Amino acid sequence: MTNDVMGKRRDIPSVIIPSDLLAQRRLQVLHSYFQWWTEILAAEYGIEKAKELAIKWGRQKGIHTARLYKTYLKKKGVAPDDLYSLLLETGRSGDILGERYKVWIDGDRGFAQTLVCPTEKMFAQLGLGVECCVKQCDAFMEETWKAIPSVAYKRTKRIDKDQSCEWEFWVVK
């Protein structure tokens, strides 16, 4: 990479970073961006307005994620009634954010439980609170699952009351 600094050119040597460490550092940077933006919003408009905007942010993430899922699931050939594969693929996408899920099928119902959620920790650290995290996540889920109209869901646990988040899913017939 070549930069022009004060009329002088210099080459900046590439740094080789293992991919798992690079992913972790990128996630930390993204979280810090959100932290700084939230601090600015809270200072400018107050914490309640920042919470309201965080919920809108969750909804917007869901709209975008729904678009991605429509394309991705079709490309992967996941059948709209294959509940287990749908849960695996959607849960796997959370890995990008450092989330971890447990998914299982019990009869005609599927379940997904959050084991690790960096967003919950981030919301608590930012002063937005875990309840706000749940509300933005519900807005996210509402928009995201519009991409898969063959599946209905309901939240069965929430981190602010039950120590984890969990959802039940079923194929709409």
Coordinates of N, CA, C and O in Angstrom, one line a residue:
M1 N 0.9 -1.2 0.0 CA 0.0 0.0 0.0 C 0.9 1.2 0.0 O 1.9 1.3 0.7
T2 N 0.5 2.2 -0.8 CA 1.3 3.4 -0.9 C 0.5 4.6 -0.4 O -0.7 4.7 -0.9
N3 N 1.0 5.4 0.4 CA 0.3 6.6 0.9 C 1.1 7.8 0.5 O 2.4 7.8 0.5
D4 N 0.5 8.9 0.3 CA 1.2 10.2 0.0 C 1.0 11.0 1.2 O -0.1 11.6 1.5
V5 N 2.0 11.1 2.1 CA 2.0 11.9 3.3 C 2.9 13.1 3.2 O 4.1 13.0 3.0
M6 N 2.2 14.3 3.2 CA 3.0 15.5 3.2 C 3.9 15.6 2.0 O 5.0 16.0 2.1
G7 N 3.4 15.1 0.8 CA 4.2 15.1 -0.4 C 5.2 14.1 -0.5 O 6.0 14.0 -1.5
K8 N 5.4 13.2 0.5 CA 6.4 12.2 0.5 C 5.6 10.8 0.4 O 4.6 10.7 1.0
R9 N 6.2 9.9 -0.4 CA 5.6 8.6 -0.5 C 6.3 7.6 0.4 O 7.5 7.7 0.6
R10 N 5.6 6.8 1.0 CA 6.2 5.7 1.8 C 5.3 4.5 1.8 O 4.1 4.5 1.7
D11 N 6.0 3.3 1.8 CA 5.3 2.1 1.8 C 5.1 1.6 3.2 O 6.0 1.7 4.0
I12 N 3.9 1.2 3.5 CA 3.6 0.7 4.8 C 3.5 -0.8 4.7 O 2.7 -1.4 3.9
P13 N 4.4 -1.5 5.4 CA 4.5 -3.0 5.2 C 3.2 -3.6 5.7 O 2.6 -3.2 6.7
S14 N 2.7 -4.6 5.0 CA 1.5 -5.4 5.4 C 1.8 -6.1 6.7 O 2.9 -6.7 6.9
V15 N 0.9 -6.2 7.6 CA 1.0 -7.0 8.8 C 0.1 -8.2 8.6 O -1.0 -8.1 8.2
I16 N 0.7 -9.3 8.9 CA 0.0 -10.6 8.8 C -0.6 -10.9 10.2 O 0.1 -11.0 11.2
I17 N -1.9 -11.0 10.2 CA -2.7 -11.3 11.4 C -3.5 -12.5 11.2 O -4.2 -12.6 10.2
P18 N -3.4 -13.5 12.1 CA -4.2 -14.7 11.9 C -5.7 -14.4 11.8 O -6.2 -13.4 12.4
S19 N -6.4 -15.1 10.9 CA -7.8 -14.7 10.6 C -8.7 -14.7 11.8 O -9.6 -13.8 11.9
D20 N -8.5 -15.6 12.8 CA -9.4 -15.6 14.0 C -9.1 -14.3 14.8 O -10.1 -13.7 15.3
L21 N -7.9 -13.9 14.9 CA -7.6 -12.7 15.7 C -8.1 -11.5 14.9 O -8.6 -10.6 15.6
L22 N -7.9 -11.5 13.6 CA -8.4 -10.4 12.8 C -9.9 -10.2 13.0 O -10.4 -9.1 13.2
A23 N -10.6 -11.3 12.9 CA -12.1 -11.3 13.1 C -12.5 -10.7 14.5 O -13.4 -9.9 14.6
Q24 N -11.8 -11.1 15.5 CA -12.0 -10.7 16.9 C -11.7 -9.2 17.0 O -12.5 -8.4 17.5
R25 N -10.6 -8.7 16.4 CA -10.3 -7.3 16.5 C -11.3 -6.4 15.7 O -11.7 -5.4 16.1
R26 N -11.7 -6.9 14.5 CA -12.7 -6.2 13.7 C -14.0 -6.0 14.5 O -14.6 -5.0 14.5
L27 N -14.4 -7.1 15.2 CA -15.6 -7.0 16.0 C -15.5 -6.0 17.1 O -16.4 -5.2 17.4
Q28 N -14.3 -6.0 17.7 CA -14.1 -5.0 18.8 C -14.1 -3.6 18.2 O -14.7 -2.7 18.9
V29 N -13.6 -3.4 17.1 CA -13.6 -2.0 16.4 C -15.1 -1.6 16.1 O -15.5 -0.5 16.4
L30 N -15.9 -2.6 15.6 CA -17.3 -2.3 15.3 C -18.0 -2.0 16.6 O -18.9 -1.0 16.6
H31 N -17.8 -2.7 17.6 CA -18.5 -2.4 18.9 C -18.1 -1.0 19.4 O -18.9 -0.3 20.0
S32 N -16.8 -0.7 19.3 CA -16.4 0.6 19.7 C -17.0 1.7 18.9 O -17.4 2.8 19.5
Y33 N -17.2 1.5 17.6 CA -17.9 2.5 16.8 C -19.3 2.7 17.3 O -19.8 3.8 17.5
F34 N -20.0 1.6 17.6 CA -21.4 1.7 18.2 C -21.3 2.4 19.5 O -22.2 3.2 19.8
Q35 N -20.3 2.1 20.3 CA -20.2 2.7 21.7 C -20.1 4.2 21.5 O -20.8 5.0 22.2
W36 N -19.2 4.7 20.7 CA -19.0 6.1 20.5 C -20.2 6.8 20.0 O -20.6 7.9 20.4
W37 N -20.9 6.2 19.0 CA -22.1 6.7 18.4 C -23.1 6.8 19.5 O -23.8 7.9 19.6
T38 N -23.3 5.8 20.3 CA -24.3 5.8 21.3 C -24.0 6.9 22.4 O -24.9 7.6 22.9
E39 N -22.7 7.1 22.7 CA -22.4 8.1 23.7 C -22.7 9.5 23.1 O -23.2 10.3 23.9
I40 N -22.5 9.7 21.8 CA -22.9 11.0 21.2 C -24.4 11.2 21.2 O -24.9 12.3 21.6
L41 N -25.1 10.1 20.8 CA -26.6 10.3 20.8 C -27.1 10.6 22.2 O -28.0 11.4 22.4
A42 N -26.6 9.8 23.2 CA -27.1 10.0 24.6 C -26.7 11.4 25.1 O -27.6 12.1 25.8
A43 N -25.6 11.9 24.8 CA -25.2 13.2 25.2 C -26.0 14.3 24.5 O -26.4 15.3 25.2
E44 N -26.3 14.1 23.3 CA -27.0 15.1 22.5 C -28.5 15.1 22.8 O -29.2 16.1 22.9
Y45 N -29.1 13.9 22.9 CA -30.6 13.7 22.9 C -31.1 13.1 24.2 O -32.3 13.0 24.4
G46 N -30.2 12.6 25.0 CA -30.6 11.9 26.2 C -30.7 10.4 26.0 O -30.8 9.9 24.9
I47 N -30.6 9.6 27.1 CA -30.5 8.2 27.1 C -31.8 7.5 26.6 O -31.8 6.5 25.8
E48 N -33.0 8.1 26.9 CA -34.2 7.5 26.4 C -34.3 7.6 24.9 O -34.8 6.6 24.2
K49 N -33.9 8.7 24.3 CA -33.9 8.8 22.8 C -32.8 7.9 22.2 O -33.1 7.3 21.2
A50 N -31.7 7.7 22.9 CA -30.7 6.8 22.4 C -31.2 5.4 22.4 O -31.0 4.6 21.5
K51 N -32.0 5.0 23.4 CA -32.6 3.7 23.5 C -33.6 3.5 22.3 O -33.7 2.5 21.7
E52 N -34.4 4.5 22.1 CA -35.4 4.5 21.0 C -34.7 4.3 19.7 O -35.1 3.5 18.9
L53 N -33.6 5.0 19.5 CA -32.9 4.9 18.2 C -32.2 3.5 18.1 O -32.0 3.0 17.1
A54 N -31.8 2.9 19.3 CA -31.1 1.6 19.3 C -32.2 0.6 18.8 O -31.8 -0.4 18.1
I55 N -33.4 0.7 19.2 CA -34.5 -0.2 18.8 C -34.7 -0.1 17.3 O -34.8 -1.0 16.5
K56 N -34.7 1.2 16.8 CA -34.8 1.4 15.3 C -33.6 0.8 14.6 O -33.8 0.3 13.5
W57 N -32.5 0.9 15.2 CA -31.3 0.3 14.6 C -31.5 -1.2 14.5 O -31.1 -1.8 13.5
G58 N -32.0 -1.9 15.5 CA -32.3 -3.3 15.5 C -33.2 -3.7 14.3 O -33.0 -4.6 13.6
R59 N -34.3 -2.8 14.2 CA -35.2 -3.1 13.1 C -34.5 -3.0 11.7 O -34.7 -3.8 10.8
Q60 N -33.7 -2.0 11.6 CA -33.0 -1.8 10.3 C -32.0 -2.9 10.0 O -31.9 -3.4 8.9
K61 N -31.4 -3.4 11.1 CA -30.5 -4.6 10.9 C -31.3 -5.8 10.4 O -30.8 -6.5 9.6
G62 N -32.5 -5.9 10.9 CA -33.4 -7.0 10.5 C -33.8 -6.9 9.1 O -33.8 -7.9 8.4
I63 N -34.1 -5.7 8.6 CA -34.5 -5.5 7.2 C -33.4 -5.9 6.3 O -33.6 -6.6 5.3
H64 N -32.2 -5.5 6.7 CA -31.0 -5.8 5.8 C -30.7 -7.3 5.9 O -30.4 -7.9 4.9
T65 N -30.8 -7.9 7.1 CA -30.5 -9.3 7.2 C -31.5 -10.2 6.4 O -31.2 -11.2 5.8
A66 N -32.8 -9.7 6.4 CA -33.8 -10.4 5.7 C -33.4 -10.5 4.2 O -33.6 -11.5 3.5
R67 N -33.0 -9.4 3.7 CA -32.5 -9.4 2.2 C -31.4 -10.4 2.0 O -31.4 -11.1 1.0
L68 N -30.4 -10.4 2.9 CA -29.3 -11.3 2.8 C -29.8 -12.8 2.9 O -29.4 -13.6 2.1
Y69 N -30.7 -13.1 3.8 CA -31.2 -14.4 4.0 C -31.9 -14.9 2.8 O -31.8 -16.1 2.4
K70 N -32.7 -14.1 2.2 CA -33.5 -14.5 1.0 C -32.5 -15.0 -0.1 O -32.8 -16.1 -0.7
T71 N -31.5 -14.3 -0.3 CA -30.5 -14.6 -1.3 C -29.7 -15.8 -0.9 O -29.5 -16.8 -1.6
Y72 N -29.2 -15.8 0.3 CA -28.3 -16.8 0.8 C -29.0 -18.2 0.9 O -28.4 -19.2 0.4
L73 N -30.2 -18.2 1.5 CA -30.9 -19.5 1.7 C -31.2 -20.1 0.3 O -31.2 -21.3 0.1
K74 N -31.6 -19.3 -0.6 CA -32.0 -19.8 -2.0 C -30.7 -20.3 -2.6 O -30.7 -21.4 -3.2
K75 N -29.6 -19.6 -2.5 CA -28.3 -20.1 -3.1 C -27.9 -21.4 -2.5 O -27.4 -22.3 -3.2
K76 N -28.0 -21.5 -1.2 CA -27.7 -22.8 -0.5 C -28.6 -23.9 -0.8 O -28.3 -25.1 -0.4
G77 N -29.8 -23.6 -1.3 CA -30.8 -24.6 -1.6 C -31.5 -25.1 -0.4 O -32.0 -26.3 -0.3
V78 N -31.6 -24.3 0.7 CA -32.3 -24.7 1.9 C -33.8 -24.6 1.6 O -34.4 -23.5 1.3
A79 N -34.5 -25.7 1.8 CA -36.0 -25.8 1.6 C -36.7 -24.9 2.7 O -36.3 -25.0 3.8
P80 N -37.7 -24.2 2.3 CA -38.4 -23.4 3.2 C -39.1 -24.1 4.4 O -39.5 -23.5 5.4
D81 N -39.3 -25.5 4.2 CA -39.9 -26.2 5.3 C -38.9 -27.1 6.1 O -39.3 -27.9 6.9
D82 N -37.6 -26.9 5.8 CA -36.5 -27.7 6.5 C -36.1 -26.9 7.7 O -35.1 -26.1 7.7
L83 N -36.9 -27.0 8.7 CA -36.7 -26.2 9.9 C -35.3 -26.3 10.5 O -34.7 -25.3 10.9
Y84 N -34.8 -27.5 10.6 CA -33.5 -27.7 11.2 C -32.4 -27.0 10.4 O -31.6 -26.2 11.0
S85 N -32.4 -27.1 9.1 CA -31.4 -26.5 8.3 C -31.6 -24.9 8.3 O -30.5 -24.2 8.4
L86 N -32.8 -24.4 8.4 CA -33.0 -23.0 8.5 C -32.4 -22.5 9.8 O -31.7 -21.4 9.8
L87 N -32.6 -23.2 10.9 CA -32.1 -22.8 12.2 C -30.6 -22.8 12.2 O -29.9 -22.0 12.8
L88 N -30.0 -23.9 11.6 CA -28.5 -24.0 11.5 C -27.9 -22.8 10.8 O -27.0 -22.2 11.2
E89 N -28.5 -22.5 9.6 CA -28.0 -21.5 8.7 C -28.1 -20.1 9.4 O -27.2 -19.3 9.3
T90 N -29.3 -19.8 9.9 CA -29.5 -18.5 10.5 C -28.7 -18.4 11.8 O -28.1 -17.3 12.1
G91 N -28.5 -19.4 12.6 CA -27.7 -19.4 13.8 C -26.2 -19.3 13.4 O -25.5 -18.5 14.1
R92 N -25.8 -19.9 12.3 CA -24.4 -19.8 11.9 C -24.0 -18.4 11.5 O -22.9 -17.9 11.8
S93 N -25.0 -17.7 11.0 CA -24.7 -16.3 10.6 C -24.4 -15.4 11.8 O -23.7 -14.4 11.7
G94 N -24.9 -15.8 13.0 CA -24.6 -15.1 14.2 C -23.1 -15.2 14.6 O -22.6 -14.4 15.3
D95 N -22.4 -16.2 14.1 CA -21.0 -16.4 14.4 C -20.2 -15.2 13.9 O -19.2 -14.9 14.6
I96 N -20.7 -14.5 12.9 CA -20.0 -13.4 12.4 C -19.9 -12.3 13.5 O -18.9 -11.6 13.6
L97 N -20.9 -12.2 14.3 CA -21.0 -11.2 15.4 C -20.5 -11.7 16.7 O -20.6 -11.0 17.7
G98 N -19.9 -12.9 16.7 CA -19.4 -13.5 17.9 C -20.5 -14.1 18.8 O -20.3 -14.4 19.9
E99 N -21.7 -14.3 18.2 CA -22.8 -14.9 18.9 C -22.7 -16.5 18.8 O -22.1 -17.0 17.9
R100 N -23.2 -17.2 19.8 CA -23.2 -18.6 19.7 C -24.6 -19.1 20.1 O -25.2 -18.6 21.1
Y101 N -25.1 -20.1 19.4 CA -26.5 -20.6 19.6 C -26.5 -22.1 19.8 O -25.6 -22.8 19.2
K102 N -27.5 -22.6 20.4 CA -27.8 -24.0 20.5 C -29.1 -24.1 19.8 O -30.1 -23.4 20.1
V103 N -29.2 -25.0 18.8 CA -30.5 -25.3 18.1 C -30.8 -26.7 18.2 O -29.9 -27.6 18.3
W104 N -32.1 -27.0 18.3 CA -32.6 -28.4 18.4 C -34.0 -28.5 17.9 O -34.7 -27.5 17.8
I105 N -34.4 -29.7 17.5 CA -35.8 -30.0 17.1 C -36.4 -30.9 18.1 O -35.8 -31.8 18.5
D106 N -37.7 -30.6 18.4 CA -38.5 -31.5 19.3 C -39.8 -31.6 18.6 O -40.6 -30.7 18.7
G107 N -40.0 -32.8 18.0 CA -41.2 -33.0 17.2 C -41.3 -32.1 16.0 O -40.3 -32.0 15.2
D108 N -42.3 -31.3 15.9 CA -42.5 -30.4 14.8 C -42.0 -29.0 15.1 O -42.3 -28.0 14.3
R109 N -41.4 -28.8 16.3 CA -41.0 -27.5 16.7 C -39.4 -27.4 16.8 O -38.8 -28.4 17.1
G110 N -38.9 -26.3 16.4 CA -37.5 -26.0 16.5 C -37.3 -25.0 17.6 O -38.1 -24.2 17.9
F111 N -36.1 -25.0 18.2 CA -35.7 -24.1 19.2 C -34.3 -23.6 19.0 O -33.4 -24.3 18.5
A112 N -34.1 -22.3 19.3 CA -32.8 -21.7 19.3 C -32.6 -21.0 20.6 O -33.5 -20.2 21.0
Q113 N -31.5 -21.2 21.2 CA -31.1 -20.6 22.5 C -29.8 -19.9 22.3 O -28.8 -20.5 21.8
T114 N -29.8 -18.6 22.8 CA -28.5 -17.9 22.8 C -27.6 -18.3 23.9 O -28.1 -18.3 25.1
L115 N -26.4 -18.7 23.6 CA -25.5 -19.1 24.6 C -24.5 -17.9 24.9 O -24.1 -17.7 26.0
V116 N -24.1 -17.2 23.9 CA -23.2 -16.0 24.0 C -23.8 -14.9 23.1 O -24.1 -15.2 21.9
C117 N -24.0 -13.7 23.6 CA -24.5 -12.6 22.8 C -23.7 -11.3 23.2 O -23.9 -10.7 24.2
P118 N -22.7 -11.0 22.4 CA -21.9 -9.8 22.6 C -22.8 -8.5 22.6 O -22.5 -7.5 23.3
T119 N -23.9 -8.5 21.9 CA -24.8 -7.3 21.8 C -25.4 -7.1 23.2 O -25.4 -5.9 23.6
E120 N -25.8 -8.1 23.9 CA -26.4 -7.9 25.2 C -25.3 -7.3 26.2 O -25.6 -6.3 26.9
K121 N -24.1 -7.8 26.1 CA -23.1 -7.2 27.0 C -22.8 -5.7 26.6 O -22.7 -4.9 27.4
M122 N -22.8 -5.5 25.3 CA -22.5 -4.1 24.8 C -23.6 -3.2 25.2 O -23.3 -2.1 25.7
F123 N -24.9 -3.6 25.1 CA -26.0 -2.7 25.5 C -25.9 -2.4 27.0 O -26.1 -1.3 27.4
A124 N -25.6 -3.4 27.8 CA -25.4 -3.2 29.3 C -24.3 -2.2 29.5 O -24.5 -1.3 30.3
Q125 N -23.2 -2.4 28.9 CA -22.0 -1.6 29.1 C -22.3 -0.1 28.7 O -21.7 0.8 29.3
L126 N -23.1 0.1 27.7 CA -23.4 1.4 27.1 C -24.4 2.2 27.9 O -24.7 3.3 27.6
G127 N -25.0 1.5 28.9 CA -26.1 2.1 29.7 C -27.4 2.0 29.0 O -28.4 2.7 29.5
L128 N -27.5 1.3 27.9 CA -28.8 1.2 27.3 C -29.7 0.2 28.0 O -30.9 0.2 27.9
G129 N -29.0 -0.8 28.6 CA -29.8 -1.8 29.4 C -30.1 -3.0 28.6 O -30.2 -3.0 27.4
V130 N -30.3 -4.1 29.3 CA -30.6 -5.4 28.7 C -32.0 -5.4 28.2 O -32.3 -6.0 27.1
E131 N -32.9 -4.7 28.8 CA -34.3 -4.7 28.3 C -34.3 -4.0 26.9 O -35.0 -4.5 26.0
C132 N -33.5 -3.0 26.7 CA -33.4 -2.3 25.4 C -32.8 -3.3 24.4 O -33.3 -3.3 23.3
C133 N -31.9 -4.1 24.8 CA -31.3 -5.1 23.9 C -32.4 -6.1 23.5 O -32.4 -6.4 22.3
V134 N -33.2 -6.5 24.4 CA -34.3 -7.4 24.0 C -35.2 -6.8 23.1 O -35.6 -7.4 22.1
K135 N -35.6 -5.5 23.3 CA -36.5 -4.8 22.4 C -35.9 -4.7 21.0 O -36.6 -4.9 20.0
Q136 N -34.6 -4.3 20.9 CA -34.1 -4.2 19.6 C -33.9 -5.5 18.9 O -34.1 -5.6 17.7
C137 N -33.7 -6.5 19.7 CA -33.6 -7.9 19.1 C -34.9 -8.4 18.6 O -35.0 -9.0 17.6
D138 N -36.0 -8.1 19.3 CA -37.3 -8.4 18.9 C -37.7 -7.7 17.6 O -38.3 -8.3 16.7
A139 N -37.3 -6.4 17.5 CA -37.5 -5.7 16.2 C -36.7 -6.3 15.1 O -37.2 -6.5 14.0
F140 N -35.4 -6.7 15.4 CA -34.6 -7.4 14.4 C -35.2 -8.7 14.0 O -35.3 -9.0 12.8
M141 N -35.7 -9.5 14.9 CA -36.3 -10.8 14.6 C -37.6 -10.6 13.7 O -37.8 -11.4 12.8
E142 N -38.4 -9.7 14.1 CA -39.6 -9.4 13.4 C -39.3 -9.1 11.9 O -40.0 -9.7 11.0
E143 N -38.3 -8.3 11.6 CA -38.0 -8.0 10.2 C -37.3 -9.1 9.6 O -37.5 -9.5 8.4
T144 N -36.3 -9.8 10.3 CA -35.5 -10.8 9.7 C -36.4 -12.0 9.2 O -36.2 -12.5 8.1
W145 N -37.3 -12.5 10.0 CA -38.0 -13.7 9.7 C -39.1 -13.4 8.7 O -39.7 -14.4 8.2
K146 N -39.3 -12.2 8.2 CA -40.1 -11.9 7.1 C -39.5 -12.5 5.8 O -40.2 -12.8 4.9
A147 N -38.2 -12.7 5.8 CA -37.6 -13.4 4.7 C -37.9 -14.8 4.6 O -37.7 -15.4 3.5
I148 N -38.5 -15.4 5.6 CA -38.8 -16.9 5.6 C -40.2 -17.0 6.1 O -40.5 -17.4 7.2
P149 N -41.2 -16.6 5.2 CA -42.6 -16.6 5.6 C -43.2 -18.0 5.9 O -44.2 -18.1 6.5
S150 N -42.4 -19.0 5.5 CA -42.9 -20.4 5.8 C -42.7 -20.8 7.3 O -43.1 -21.8 7.7
V151 N -42.0 -19.9 8.0 CA -41.7 -20.2 9.4 C -42.3 -19.1 10.4 O -42.1 -17.9 10.1
A152 N -42.9 -19.6 11.4 CA -43.4 -18.7 12.5 C -42.5 -18.9 13.7 O -41.9 -19.9 13.8
Y153 N -42.5 -17.9 14.6 CA -41.7 -18.0 15.8 C -42.3 -17.3 16.9 O -43.2 -16.4 16.7
K154 N -41.9 -17.6 18.1 CA -42.2 -16.7 19.3 C -41.0 -16.8 20.2 O -40.3 -17.8 20.3
R155 N -40.8 -15.7 20.9 CA -39.8 -15.7 22.0 C -40.3 -16.4 23.2 O -41.4 -16.2 23.6
T156 N -39.5 -17.3 23.7 CA -39.9 -18.1 24.9 C -39.1 -17.7 26.2 O -39.5 -17.9 27.3
K157 N -37.9 -17.1 26.0 CA -37.1 -16.6 27.1 C -36.4 -15.3 26.6 O -36.2 -15.1 25.5
R158 N -36.1 -14.4 27.6 CA -35.5 -13.2 27.3 C -34.4 -13.0 28.4 O -34.6 -13.2 29.6
I159 N -33.2 -12.5 27.9 CA -32.0 -12.4 28.8 C -32.3 -11.5 30.0 O -31.7 -11.8 31.1
D160 N -33.1 -10.5 29.9 CA -33.3 -9.6 31.1 C -34.2 -10.3 32.2 O -34.2 -9.8 33.3
K161 N -34.8 -11.4 31.9 CA -35.7 -12.1 32.9 C -35.3 -13.5 33.1 O -35.5 -14.1 34.1
D162 N -34.7 -14.2 32.1 CA -34.5 -15.6 32.1 C -33.1 -16.1 32.0 O -32.8 -17.3 31.8
Q163 N -32.1 -15.2 32.0 CA -30.7 -15.5 31.9 C -30.2 -16.0 30.5 O -29.1 -16.2 30.3
S164 N -31.2 -16.1 29.6 CA -30.8 -16.4 28.2 C -32.0 -16.0 27.3 O -33.1 -15.7 27.8
C165 N -31.7 -15.9 26.0 CA -32.8 -15.7 25.1 C -33.1 -17.0 24.3 O -32.1 -17.8 24.1
E166 N -34.4 -17.2 24.1 CA -34.7 -18.5 23.4 C -36.0 -18.2 22.5 O -36.8 -17.4 22.9
W167 N -36.0 -18.9 21.4 CA -37.2 -18.8 20.5 C -37.6 -20.2 20.1 O -36.8 -21.1 20.0
E168 N -38.9 -20.3 19.9 CA -39.5 -21.5 19.4 C -40.0 -21.2 17.9 O -40.5 -20.1 17.7
F169 N -39.7 -22.2 17.0 CA -40.1 -22.0 15.6 C -40.9 -23.2 15.1 O -40.7 -24.3 15.6
W170 N -41.7 -22.9 14.1 CA -42.5 -24.0 13.5 C -42.8 -23.6 12.1 O -42.9 -22.4 11.7
V171 N -43.0 -24.6 11.3 CA -43.4 -24.4 9.9 C -44.9 -24.1 9.8 O -45.7 -24.8 10.4
V172 N -45.2 -23.0 9.1 CA -46.6 -22.6 8.9 C -47.2 -23.5 7.8 O -46.6 -23.6 6.7
K173 N -48.3 -24.1 8.1 CA -48.9 -25.0 7.1 C -50.1 -24.4 6.4 O -50.7 -23.6 6.8

